[in-house]
PDB file of N, CA and C in Angstrom:
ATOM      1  N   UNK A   1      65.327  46.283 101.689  1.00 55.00           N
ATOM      2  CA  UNK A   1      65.171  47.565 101.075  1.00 55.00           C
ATOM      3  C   UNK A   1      66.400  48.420 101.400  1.00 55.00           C
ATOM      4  N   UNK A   2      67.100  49.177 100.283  1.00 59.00           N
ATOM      5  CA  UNK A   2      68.176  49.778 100.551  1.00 59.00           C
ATOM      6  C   UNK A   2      67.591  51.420 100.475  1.00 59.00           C
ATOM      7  N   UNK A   3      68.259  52.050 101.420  1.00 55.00           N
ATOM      8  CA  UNK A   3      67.744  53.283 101.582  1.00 55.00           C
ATOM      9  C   UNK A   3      68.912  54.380 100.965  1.00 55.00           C
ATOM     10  N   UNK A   4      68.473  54.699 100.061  1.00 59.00           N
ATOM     11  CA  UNK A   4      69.276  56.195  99.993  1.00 59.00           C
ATOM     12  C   UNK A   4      69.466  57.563 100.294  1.00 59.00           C
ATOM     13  N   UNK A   5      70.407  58.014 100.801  1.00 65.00           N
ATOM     14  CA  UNK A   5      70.383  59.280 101.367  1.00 65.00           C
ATOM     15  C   UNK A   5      70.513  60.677 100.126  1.00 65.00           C
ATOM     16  N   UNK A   6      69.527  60.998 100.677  1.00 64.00           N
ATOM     17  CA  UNK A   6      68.799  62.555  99.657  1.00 64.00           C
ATOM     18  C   UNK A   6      69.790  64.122 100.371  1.00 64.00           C
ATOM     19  N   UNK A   7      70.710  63.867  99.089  1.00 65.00           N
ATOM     20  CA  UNK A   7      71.423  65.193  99.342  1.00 65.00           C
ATOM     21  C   UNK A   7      71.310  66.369  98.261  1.00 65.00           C
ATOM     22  N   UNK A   8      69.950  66.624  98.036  1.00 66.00           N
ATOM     23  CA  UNK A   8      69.494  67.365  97.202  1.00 66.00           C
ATOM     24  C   UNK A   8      69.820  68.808  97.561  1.00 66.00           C
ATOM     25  N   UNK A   9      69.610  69.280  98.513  1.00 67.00           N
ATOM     26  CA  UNK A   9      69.852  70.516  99.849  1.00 67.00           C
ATOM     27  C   UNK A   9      70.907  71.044 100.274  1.00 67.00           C
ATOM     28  N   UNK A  10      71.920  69.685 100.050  1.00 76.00           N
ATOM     29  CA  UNK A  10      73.428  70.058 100.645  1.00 76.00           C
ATOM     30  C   UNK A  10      74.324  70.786 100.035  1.00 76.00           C
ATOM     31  N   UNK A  11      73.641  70.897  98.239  1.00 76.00           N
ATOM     32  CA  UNK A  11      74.525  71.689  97.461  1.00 76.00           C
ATOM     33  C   UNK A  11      74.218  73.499  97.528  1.00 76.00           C
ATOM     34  N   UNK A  12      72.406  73.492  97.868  1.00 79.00           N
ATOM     35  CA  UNK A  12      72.179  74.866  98.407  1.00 79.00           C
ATOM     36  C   UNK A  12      72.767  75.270  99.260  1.00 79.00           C
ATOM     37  N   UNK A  13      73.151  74.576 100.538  1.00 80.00           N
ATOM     38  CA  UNK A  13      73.393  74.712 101.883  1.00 80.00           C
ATOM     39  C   UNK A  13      74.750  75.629 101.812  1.00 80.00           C
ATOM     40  N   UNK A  14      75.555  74.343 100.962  1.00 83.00           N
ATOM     41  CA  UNK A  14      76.936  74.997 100.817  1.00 83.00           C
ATOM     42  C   UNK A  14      77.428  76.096  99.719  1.00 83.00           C
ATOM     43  N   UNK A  15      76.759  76.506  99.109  1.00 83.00           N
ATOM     44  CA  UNK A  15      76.604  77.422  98.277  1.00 83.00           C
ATOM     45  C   UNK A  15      76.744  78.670  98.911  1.00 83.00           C
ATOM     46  N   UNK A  16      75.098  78.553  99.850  1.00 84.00           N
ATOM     47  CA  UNK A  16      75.007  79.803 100.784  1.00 84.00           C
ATOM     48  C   UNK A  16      75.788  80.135 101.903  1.00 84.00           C
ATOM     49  N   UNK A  17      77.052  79.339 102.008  1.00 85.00           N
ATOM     50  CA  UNK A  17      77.915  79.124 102.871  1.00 85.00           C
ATOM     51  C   UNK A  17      79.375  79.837 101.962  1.00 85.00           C
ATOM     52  N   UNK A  18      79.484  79.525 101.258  1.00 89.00           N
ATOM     53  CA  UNK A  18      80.779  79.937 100.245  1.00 89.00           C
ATOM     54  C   UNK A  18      80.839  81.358  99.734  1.00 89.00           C
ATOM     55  N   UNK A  19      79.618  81.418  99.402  1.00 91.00           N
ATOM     56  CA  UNK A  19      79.507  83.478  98.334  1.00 91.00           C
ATOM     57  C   UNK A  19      79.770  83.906  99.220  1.00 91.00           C
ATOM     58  N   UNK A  20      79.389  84.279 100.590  1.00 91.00           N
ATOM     59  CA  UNK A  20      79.788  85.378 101.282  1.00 91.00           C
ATOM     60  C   UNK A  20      81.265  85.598 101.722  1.00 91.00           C
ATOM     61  N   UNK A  21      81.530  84.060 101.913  1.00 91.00           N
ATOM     62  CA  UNK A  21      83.315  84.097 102.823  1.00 91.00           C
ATOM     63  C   UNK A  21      84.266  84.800 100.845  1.00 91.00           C
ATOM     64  N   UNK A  22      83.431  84.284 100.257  1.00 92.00           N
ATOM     65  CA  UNK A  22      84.487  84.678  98.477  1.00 92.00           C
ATOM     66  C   UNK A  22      84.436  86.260  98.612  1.00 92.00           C
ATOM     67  N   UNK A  23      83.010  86.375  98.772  1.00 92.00           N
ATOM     68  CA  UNK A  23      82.613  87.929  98.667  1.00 92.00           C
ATOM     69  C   UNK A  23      83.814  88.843  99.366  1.00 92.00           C
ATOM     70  N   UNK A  24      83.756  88.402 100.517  1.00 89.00           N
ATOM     71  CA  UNK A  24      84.329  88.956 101.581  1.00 89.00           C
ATOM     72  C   UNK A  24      86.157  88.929 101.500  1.00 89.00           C
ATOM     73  N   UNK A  25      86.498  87.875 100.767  1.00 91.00           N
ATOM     74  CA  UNK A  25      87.613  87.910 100.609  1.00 91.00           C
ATOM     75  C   UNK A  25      88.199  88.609  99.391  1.00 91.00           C
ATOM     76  N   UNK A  26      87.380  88.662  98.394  1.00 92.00           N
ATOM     77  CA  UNK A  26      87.512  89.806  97.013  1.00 92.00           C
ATOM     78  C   UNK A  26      87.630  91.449  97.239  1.00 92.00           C
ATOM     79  N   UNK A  27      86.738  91.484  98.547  1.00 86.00           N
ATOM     80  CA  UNK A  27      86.194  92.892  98.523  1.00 86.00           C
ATOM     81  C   UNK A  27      87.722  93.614  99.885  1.00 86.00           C
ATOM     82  N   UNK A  28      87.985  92.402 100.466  1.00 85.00           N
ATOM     83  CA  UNK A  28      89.451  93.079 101.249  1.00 85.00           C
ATOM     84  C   UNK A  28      90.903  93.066 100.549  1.00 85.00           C
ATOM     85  N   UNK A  29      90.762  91.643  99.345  1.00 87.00           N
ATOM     86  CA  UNK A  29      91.676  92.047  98.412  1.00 87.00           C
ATOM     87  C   UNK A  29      91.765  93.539  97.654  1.00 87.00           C
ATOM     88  N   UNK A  30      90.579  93.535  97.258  1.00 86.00           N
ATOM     89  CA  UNK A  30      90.221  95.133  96.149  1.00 86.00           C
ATOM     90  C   UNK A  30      90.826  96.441  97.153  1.00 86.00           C
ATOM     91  N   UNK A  31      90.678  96.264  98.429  1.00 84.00           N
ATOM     92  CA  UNK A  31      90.823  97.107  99.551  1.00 84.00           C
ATOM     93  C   UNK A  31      92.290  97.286  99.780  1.00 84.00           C
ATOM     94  N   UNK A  32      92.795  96.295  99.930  1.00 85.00           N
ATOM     95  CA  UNK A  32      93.814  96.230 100.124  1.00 85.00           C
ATOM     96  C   UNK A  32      95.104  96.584  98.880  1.00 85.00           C
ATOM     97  N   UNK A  33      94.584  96.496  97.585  1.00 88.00           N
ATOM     98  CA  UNK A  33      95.122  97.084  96.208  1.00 88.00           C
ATOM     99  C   UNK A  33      95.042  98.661  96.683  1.00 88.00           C
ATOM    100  N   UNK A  34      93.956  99.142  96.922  1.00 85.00           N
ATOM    101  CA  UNK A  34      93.281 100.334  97.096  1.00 85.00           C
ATOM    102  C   UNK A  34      94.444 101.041  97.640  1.00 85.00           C
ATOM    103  N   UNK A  35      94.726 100.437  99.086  1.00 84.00           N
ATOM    104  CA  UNK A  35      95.610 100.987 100.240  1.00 84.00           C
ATOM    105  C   UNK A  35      97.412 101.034  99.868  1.00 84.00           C
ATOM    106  N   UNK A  36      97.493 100.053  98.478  1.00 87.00           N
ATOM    107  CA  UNK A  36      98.750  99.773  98.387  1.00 87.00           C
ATOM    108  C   UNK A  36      98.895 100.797  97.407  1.00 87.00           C
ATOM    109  N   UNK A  37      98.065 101.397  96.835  1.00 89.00           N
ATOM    110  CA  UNK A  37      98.011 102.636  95.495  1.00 89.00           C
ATOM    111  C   UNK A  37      98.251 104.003  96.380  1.00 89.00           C
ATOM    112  N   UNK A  38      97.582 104.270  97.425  1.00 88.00           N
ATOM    113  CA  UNK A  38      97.390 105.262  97.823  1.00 88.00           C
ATOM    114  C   UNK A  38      98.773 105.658  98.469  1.00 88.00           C
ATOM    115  N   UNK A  39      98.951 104.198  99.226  1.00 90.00           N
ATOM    116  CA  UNK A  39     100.628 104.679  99.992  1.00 90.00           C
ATOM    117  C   UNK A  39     101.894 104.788  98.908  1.00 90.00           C
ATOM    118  N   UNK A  40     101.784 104.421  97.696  1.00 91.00           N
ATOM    119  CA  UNK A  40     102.812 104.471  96.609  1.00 91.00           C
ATOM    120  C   UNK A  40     102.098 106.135  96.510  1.00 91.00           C
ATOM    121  N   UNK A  41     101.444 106.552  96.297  1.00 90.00           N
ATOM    122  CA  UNK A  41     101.193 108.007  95.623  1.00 90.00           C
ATOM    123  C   UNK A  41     101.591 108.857  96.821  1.00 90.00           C
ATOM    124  N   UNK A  42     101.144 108.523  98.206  1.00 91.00           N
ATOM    125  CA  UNK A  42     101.843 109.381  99.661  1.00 91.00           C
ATOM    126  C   UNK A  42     103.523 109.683  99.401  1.00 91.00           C
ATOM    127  N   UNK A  43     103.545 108.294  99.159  1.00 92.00           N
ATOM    128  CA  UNK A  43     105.169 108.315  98.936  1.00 92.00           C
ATOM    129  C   UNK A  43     105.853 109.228  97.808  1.00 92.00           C
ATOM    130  N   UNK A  44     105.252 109.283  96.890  1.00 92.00           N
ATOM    131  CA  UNK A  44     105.669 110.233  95.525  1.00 92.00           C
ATOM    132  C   UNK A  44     105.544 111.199  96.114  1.00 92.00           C
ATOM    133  N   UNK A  45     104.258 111.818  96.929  1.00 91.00           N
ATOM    134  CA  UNK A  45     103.906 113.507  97.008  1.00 91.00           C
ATOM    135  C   UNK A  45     104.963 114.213  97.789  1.00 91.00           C
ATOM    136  N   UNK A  46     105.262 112.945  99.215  1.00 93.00           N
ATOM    137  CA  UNK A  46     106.160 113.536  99.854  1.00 93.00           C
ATOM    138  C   UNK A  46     107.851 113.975  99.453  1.00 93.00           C
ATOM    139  N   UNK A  47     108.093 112.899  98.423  1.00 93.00           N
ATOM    140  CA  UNK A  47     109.368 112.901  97.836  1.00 93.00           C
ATOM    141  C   UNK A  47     109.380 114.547  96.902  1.00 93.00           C
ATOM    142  N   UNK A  48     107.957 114.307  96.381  1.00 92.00           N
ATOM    143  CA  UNK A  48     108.391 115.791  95.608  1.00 92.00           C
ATOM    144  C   UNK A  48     107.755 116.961  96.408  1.00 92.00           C
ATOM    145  N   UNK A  49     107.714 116.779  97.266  1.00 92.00           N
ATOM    146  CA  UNK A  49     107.247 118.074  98.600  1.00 92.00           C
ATOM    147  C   UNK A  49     108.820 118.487  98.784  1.00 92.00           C
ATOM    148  N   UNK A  50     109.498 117.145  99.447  1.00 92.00           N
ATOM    149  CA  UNK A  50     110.895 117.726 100.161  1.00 92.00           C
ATOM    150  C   UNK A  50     111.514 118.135  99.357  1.00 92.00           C
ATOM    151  N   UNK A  51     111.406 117.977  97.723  1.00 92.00           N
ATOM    152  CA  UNK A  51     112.536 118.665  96.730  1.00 92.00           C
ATOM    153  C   UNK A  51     111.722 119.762  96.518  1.00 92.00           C
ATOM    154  N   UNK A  52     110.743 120.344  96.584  1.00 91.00           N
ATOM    155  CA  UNK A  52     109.832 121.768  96.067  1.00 91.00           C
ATOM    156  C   UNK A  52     110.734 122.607  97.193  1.00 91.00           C
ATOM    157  N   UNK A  53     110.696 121.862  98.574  1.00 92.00           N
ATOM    158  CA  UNK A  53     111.136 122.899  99.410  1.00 92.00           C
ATOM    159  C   UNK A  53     112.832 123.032  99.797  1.00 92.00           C
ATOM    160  N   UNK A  54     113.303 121.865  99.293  1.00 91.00           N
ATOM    161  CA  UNK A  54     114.616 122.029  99.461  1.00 91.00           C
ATOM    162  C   UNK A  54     115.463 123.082  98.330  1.00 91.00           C
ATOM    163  N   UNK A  55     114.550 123.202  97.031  1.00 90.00           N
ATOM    164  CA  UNK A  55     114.566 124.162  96.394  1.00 90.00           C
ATOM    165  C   UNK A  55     114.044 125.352  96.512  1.00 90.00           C
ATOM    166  N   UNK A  56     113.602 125.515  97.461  1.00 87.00           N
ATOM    167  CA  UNK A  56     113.538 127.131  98.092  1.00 87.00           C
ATOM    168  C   UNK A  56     111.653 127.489  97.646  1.00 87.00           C
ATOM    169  N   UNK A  57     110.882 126.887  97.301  1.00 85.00           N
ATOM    170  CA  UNK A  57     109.535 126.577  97.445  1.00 85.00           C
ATOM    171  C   UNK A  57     108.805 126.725  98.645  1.00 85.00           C
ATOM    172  N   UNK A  58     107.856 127.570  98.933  1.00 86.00           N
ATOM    173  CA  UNK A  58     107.054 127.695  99.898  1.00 86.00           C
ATOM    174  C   UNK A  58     106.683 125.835 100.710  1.00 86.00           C
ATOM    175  N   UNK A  59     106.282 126.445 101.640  1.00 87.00           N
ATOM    176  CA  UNK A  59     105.693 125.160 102.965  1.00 87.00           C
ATOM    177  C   UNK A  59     104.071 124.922 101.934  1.00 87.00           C
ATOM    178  N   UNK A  60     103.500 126.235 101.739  1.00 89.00           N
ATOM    179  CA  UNK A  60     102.218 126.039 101.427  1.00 89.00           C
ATOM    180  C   UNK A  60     102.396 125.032  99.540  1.00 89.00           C
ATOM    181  N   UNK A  61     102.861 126.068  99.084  1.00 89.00           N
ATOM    182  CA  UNK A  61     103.236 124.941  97.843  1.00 89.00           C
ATOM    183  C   UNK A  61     103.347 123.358  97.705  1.00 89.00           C
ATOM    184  N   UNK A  62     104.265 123.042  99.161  1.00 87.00           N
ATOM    185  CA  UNK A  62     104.878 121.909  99.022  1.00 87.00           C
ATOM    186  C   UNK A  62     103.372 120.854  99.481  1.00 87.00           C
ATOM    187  N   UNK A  63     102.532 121.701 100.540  1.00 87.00           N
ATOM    188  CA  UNK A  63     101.025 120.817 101.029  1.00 87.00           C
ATOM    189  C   UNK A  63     100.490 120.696  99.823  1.00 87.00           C
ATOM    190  N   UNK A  64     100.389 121.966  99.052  1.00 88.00           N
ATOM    191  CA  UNK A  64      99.261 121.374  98.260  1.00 88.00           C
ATOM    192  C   UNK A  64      99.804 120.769  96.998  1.00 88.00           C
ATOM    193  N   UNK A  65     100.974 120.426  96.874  1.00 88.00           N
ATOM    194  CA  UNK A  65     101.261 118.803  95.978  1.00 88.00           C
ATOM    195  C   UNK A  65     100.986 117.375  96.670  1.00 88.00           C
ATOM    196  N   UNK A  66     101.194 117.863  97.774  1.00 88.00           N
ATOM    197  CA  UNK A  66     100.968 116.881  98.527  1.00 88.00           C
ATOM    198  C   UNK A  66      99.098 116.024  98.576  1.00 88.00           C
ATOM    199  N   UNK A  67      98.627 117.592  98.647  1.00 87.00           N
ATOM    200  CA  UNK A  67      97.314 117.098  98.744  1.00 87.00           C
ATOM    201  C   UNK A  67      96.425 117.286  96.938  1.00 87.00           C
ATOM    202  N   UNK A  68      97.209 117.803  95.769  1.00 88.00           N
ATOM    203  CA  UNK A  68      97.090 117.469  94.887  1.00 88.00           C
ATOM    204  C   UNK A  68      97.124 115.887  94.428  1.00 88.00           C
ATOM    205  N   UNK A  69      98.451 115.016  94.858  1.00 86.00           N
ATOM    206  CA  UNK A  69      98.812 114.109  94.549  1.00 86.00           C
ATOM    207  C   UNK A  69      98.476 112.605  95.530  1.00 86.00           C
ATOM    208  N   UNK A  70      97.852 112.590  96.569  1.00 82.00           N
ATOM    209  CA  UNK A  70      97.274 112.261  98.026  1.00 82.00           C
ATOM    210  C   UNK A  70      96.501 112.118  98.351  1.00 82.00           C
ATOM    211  N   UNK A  71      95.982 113.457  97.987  1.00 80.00           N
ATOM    212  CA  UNK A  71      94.155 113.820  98.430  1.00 80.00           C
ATOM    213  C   UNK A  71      94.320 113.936  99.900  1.00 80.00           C
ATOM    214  N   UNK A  72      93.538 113.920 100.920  1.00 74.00           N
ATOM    215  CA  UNK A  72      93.560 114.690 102.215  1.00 74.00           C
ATOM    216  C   UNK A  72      94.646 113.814 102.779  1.00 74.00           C
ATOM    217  N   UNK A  73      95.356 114.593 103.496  1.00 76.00           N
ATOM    218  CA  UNK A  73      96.726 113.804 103.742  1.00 76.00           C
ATOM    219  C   UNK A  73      97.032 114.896 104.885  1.00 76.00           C
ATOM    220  N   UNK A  74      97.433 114.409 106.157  1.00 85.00           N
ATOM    221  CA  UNK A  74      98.238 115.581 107.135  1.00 85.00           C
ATOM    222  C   UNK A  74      99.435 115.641 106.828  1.00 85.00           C
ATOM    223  N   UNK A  75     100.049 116.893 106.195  1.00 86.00           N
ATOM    224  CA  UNK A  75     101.644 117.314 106.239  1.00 86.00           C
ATOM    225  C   UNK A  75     102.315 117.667 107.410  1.00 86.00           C
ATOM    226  N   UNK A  76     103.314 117.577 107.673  1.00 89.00           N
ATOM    227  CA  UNK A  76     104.686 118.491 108.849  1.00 89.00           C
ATOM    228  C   UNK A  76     105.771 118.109 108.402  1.00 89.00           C
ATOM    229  N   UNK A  77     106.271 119.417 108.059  1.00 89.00           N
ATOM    230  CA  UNK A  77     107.941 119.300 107.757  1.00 89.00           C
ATOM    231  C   UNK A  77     108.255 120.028 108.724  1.00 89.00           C
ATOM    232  N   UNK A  78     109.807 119.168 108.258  1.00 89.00           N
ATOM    233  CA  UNK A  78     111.088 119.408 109.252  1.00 89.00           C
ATOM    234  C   UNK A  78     111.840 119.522 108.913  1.00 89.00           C
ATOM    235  N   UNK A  79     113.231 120.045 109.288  1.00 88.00           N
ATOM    236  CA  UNK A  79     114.354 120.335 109.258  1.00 88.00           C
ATOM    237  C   UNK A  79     115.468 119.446 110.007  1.00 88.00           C
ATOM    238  N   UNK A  80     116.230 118.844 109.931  1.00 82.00           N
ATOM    239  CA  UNK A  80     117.154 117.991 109.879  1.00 82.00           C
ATOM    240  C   UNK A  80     118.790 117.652 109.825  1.00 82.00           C
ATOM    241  N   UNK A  81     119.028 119.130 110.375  1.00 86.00           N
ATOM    242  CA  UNK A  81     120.313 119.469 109.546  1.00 86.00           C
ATOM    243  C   UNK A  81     120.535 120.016 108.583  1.00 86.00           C
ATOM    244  N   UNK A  82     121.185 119.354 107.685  1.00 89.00           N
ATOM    245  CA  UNK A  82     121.208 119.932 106.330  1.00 89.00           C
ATOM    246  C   UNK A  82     119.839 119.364 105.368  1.00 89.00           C
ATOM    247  N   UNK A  83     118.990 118.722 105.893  1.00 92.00           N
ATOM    248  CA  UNK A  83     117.943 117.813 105.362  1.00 92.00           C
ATOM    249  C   UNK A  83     116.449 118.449 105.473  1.00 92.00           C
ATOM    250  N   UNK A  84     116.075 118.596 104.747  1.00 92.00           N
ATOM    251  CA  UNK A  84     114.683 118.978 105.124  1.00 92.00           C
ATOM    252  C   UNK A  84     113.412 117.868 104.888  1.00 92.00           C
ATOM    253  N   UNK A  85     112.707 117.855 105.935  1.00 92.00           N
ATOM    254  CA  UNK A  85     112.065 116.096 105.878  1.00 92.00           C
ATOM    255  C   UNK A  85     110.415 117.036 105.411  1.00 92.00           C
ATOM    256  N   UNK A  86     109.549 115.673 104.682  1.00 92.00           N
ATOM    257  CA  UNK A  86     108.078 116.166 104.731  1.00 92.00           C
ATOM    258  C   UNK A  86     107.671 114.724 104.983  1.00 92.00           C
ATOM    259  N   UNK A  87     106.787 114.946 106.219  1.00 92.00           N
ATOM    260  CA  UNK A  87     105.908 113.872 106.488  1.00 92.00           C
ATOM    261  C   UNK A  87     104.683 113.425 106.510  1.00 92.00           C
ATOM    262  N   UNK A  88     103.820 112.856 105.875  1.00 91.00           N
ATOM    263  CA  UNK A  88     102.200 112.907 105.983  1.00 91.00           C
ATOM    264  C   UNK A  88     101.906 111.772 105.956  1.00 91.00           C
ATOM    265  N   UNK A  89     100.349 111.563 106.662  1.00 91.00           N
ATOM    266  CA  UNK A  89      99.902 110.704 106.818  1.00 91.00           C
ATOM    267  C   UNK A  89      98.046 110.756 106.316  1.00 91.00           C
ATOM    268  N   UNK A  90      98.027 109.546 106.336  1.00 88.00           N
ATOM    269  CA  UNK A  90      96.315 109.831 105.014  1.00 88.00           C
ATOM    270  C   UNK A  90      95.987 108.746 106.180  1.00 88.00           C
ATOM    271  N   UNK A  91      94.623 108.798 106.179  1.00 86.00           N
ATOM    272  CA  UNK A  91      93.217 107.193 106.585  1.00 86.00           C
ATOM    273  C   UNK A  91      93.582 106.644 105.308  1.00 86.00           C
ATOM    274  N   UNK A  92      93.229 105.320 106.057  1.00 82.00           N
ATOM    275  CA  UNK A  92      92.691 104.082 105.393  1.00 82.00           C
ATOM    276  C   UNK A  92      91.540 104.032 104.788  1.00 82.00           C
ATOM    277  N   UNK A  93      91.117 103.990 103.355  1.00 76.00           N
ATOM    278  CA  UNK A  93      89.833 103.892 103.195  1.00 76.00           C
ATOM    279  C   UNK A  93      89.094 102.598 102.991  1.00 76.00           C
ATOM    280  N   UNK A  94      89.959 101.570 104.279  1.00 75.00           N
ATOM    281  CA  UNK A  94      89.257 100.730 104.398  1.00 75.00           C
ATOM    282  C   UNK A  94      88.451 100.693 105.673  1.00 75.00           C
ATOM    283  N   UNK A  95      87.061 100.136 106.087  1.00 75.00           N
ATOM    284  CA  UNK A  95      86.264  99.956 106.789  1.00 75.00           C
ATOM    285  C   UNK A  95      86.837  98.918 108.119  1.00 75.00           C
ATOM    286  N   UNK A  96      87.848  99.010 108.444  1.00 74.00           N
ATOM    287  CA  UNK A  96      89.189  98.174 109.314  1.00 74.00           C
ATOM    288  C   UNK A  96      89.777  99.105 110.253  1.00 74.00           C
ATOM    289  N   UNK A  97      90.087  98.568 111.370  1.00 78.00           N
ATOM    290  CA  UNK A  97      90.646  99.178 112.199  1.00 78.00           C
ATOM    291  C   UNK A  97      92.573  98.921 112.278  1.00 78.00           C
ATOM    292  N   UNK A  98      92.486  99.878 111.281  1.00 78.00           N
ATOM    293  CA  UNK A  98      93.846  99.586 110.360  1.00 78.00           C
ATOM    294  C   UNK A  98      95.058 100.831 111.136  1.00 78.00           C
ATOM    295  N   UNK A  99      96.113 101.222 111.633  1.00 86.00           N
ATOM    296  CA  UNK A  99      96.832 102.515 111.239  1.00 86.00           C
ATOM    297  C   UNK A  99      96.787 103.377 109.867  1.00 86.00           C
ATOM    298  N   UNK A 100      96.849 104.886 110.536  1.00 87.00           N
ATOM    299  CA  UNK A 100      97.163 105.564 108.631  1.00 87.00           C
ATOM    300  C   UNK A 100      98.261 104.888 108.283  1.00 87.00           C
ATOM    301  N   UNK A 101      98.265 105.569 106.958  1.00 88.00           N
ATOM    302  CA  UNK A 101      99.194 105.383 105.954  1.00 88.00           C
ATOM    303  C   UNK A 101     100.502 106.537 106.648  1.00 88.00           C
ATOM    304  N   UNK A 102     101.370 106.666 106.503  1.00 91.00           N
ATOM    305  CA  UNK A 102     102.569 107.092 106.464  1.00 91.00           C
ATOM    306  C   UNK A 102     103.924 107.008 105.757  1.00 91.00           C
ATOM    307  N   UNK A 103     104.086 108.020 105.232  1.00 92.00           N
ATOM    308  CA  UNK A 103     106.031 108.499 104.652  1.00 92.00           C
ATOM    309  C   UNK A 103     106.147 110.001 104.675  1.00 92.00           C
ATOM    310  N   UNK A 104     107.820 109.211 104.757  1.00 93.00           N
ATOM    311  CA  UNK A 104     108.750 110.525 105.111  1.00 93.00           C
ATOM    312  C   UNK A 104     109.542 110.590 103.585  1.00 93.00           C
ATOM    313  N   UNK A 105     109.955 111.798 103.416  1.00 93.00           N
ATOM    314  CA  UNK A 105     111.213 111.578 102.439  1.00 93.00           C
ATOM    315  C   UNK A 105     111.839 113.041 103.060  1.00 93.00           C
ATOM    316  N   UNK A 106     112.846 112.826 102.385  1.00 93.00           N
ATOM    317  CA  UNK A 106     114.136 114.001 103.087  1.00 93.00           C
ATOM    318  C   UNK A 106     115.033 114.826 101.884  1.00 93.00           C
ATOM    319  N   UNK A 107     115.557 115.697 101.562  1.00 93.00           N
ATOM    320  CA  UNK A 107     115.705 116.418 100.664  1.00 93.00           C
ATOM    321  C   UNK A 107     117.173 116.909 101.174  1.00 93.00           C
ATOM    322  N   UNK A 108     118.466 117.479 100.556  1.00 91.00           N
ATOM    323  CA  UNK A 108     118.841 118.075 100.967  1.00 91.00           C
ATOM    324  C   UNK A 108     118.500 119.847 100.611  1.00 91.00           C
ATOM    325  N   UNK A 109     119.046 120.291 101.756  1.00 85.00           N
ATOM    326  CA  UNK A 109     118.426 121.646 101.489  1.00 85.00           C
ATOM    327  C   UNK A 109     119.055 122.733 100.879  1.00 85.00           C
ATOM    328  N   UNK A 110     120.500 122.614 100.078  1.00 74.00           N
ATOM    329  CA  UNK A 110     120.569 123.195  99.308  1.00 74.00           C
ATOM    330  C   UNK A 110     120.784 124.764  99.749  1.00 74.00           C
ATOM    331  N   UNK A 111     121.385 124.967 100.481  1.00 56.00           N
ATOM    332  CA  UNK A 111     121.805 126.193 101.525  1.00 56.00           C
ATOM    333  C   UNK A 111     120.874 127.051 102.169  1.00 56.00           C
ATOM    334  N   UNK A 112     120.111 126.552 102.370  1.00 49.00           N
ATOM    335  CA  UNK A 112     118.793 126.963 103.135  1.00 49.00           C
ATOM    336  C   UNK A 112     119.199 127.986 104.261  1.00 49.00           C
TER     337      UNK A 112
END
């Protein structure tokens, strides 16, 4: 008598083994798009922060493009010489024990 082995189970088994690790790897990709959008837009706000103010534009003006274009984002500018820097930094809105986001951009200041 030849016996055959019943792998009826093994295709559930591994099934319920696979969705979650896919799941899990879709949902830190999507996250990770997320984080790569947000730091391209940090980067824009700050670039046009340091030219609002290197053009003679209020500090307060220059935050709230920042946080127009950002969304909650910590600003501090600086001065640099002839350069005037704006720097901010945003969270991660991923569920990771990640660093913020961060950029600088620098302006000249235009006889400040």
């Amino acid at each position: 008598m030849i016996r055959r082995r019943d792998d009826r189970g093994s295709v559930t088994a591994e099934f319920a083994v696979v969705v979650p690790a896919v799941v899990l790897i879709i949902a830190l990709t999507a996250g990770t798009l997320s984080a790569s959008g947000h730091r391209v837009r940090l980067e824009q706000a700050v670039a046009q922060a340091a030219r609002l103010i290197a053009r003679g534009e209020g500090e307060a003006r220059a935050g709230a493009v920042v946080a127009a274009i950002a969304g909650a984002a910590a600003t501090r500018i600086h001065e640099d010489g002839e350069l005037v820097c704006v720097e901010a930094t945003a969270a991660v809105a991923l569920p990771l024990p990640l660093p913020p986001l961060r950029a600088v951009s620098c302006a000249l200041s235009g006889g400040r």
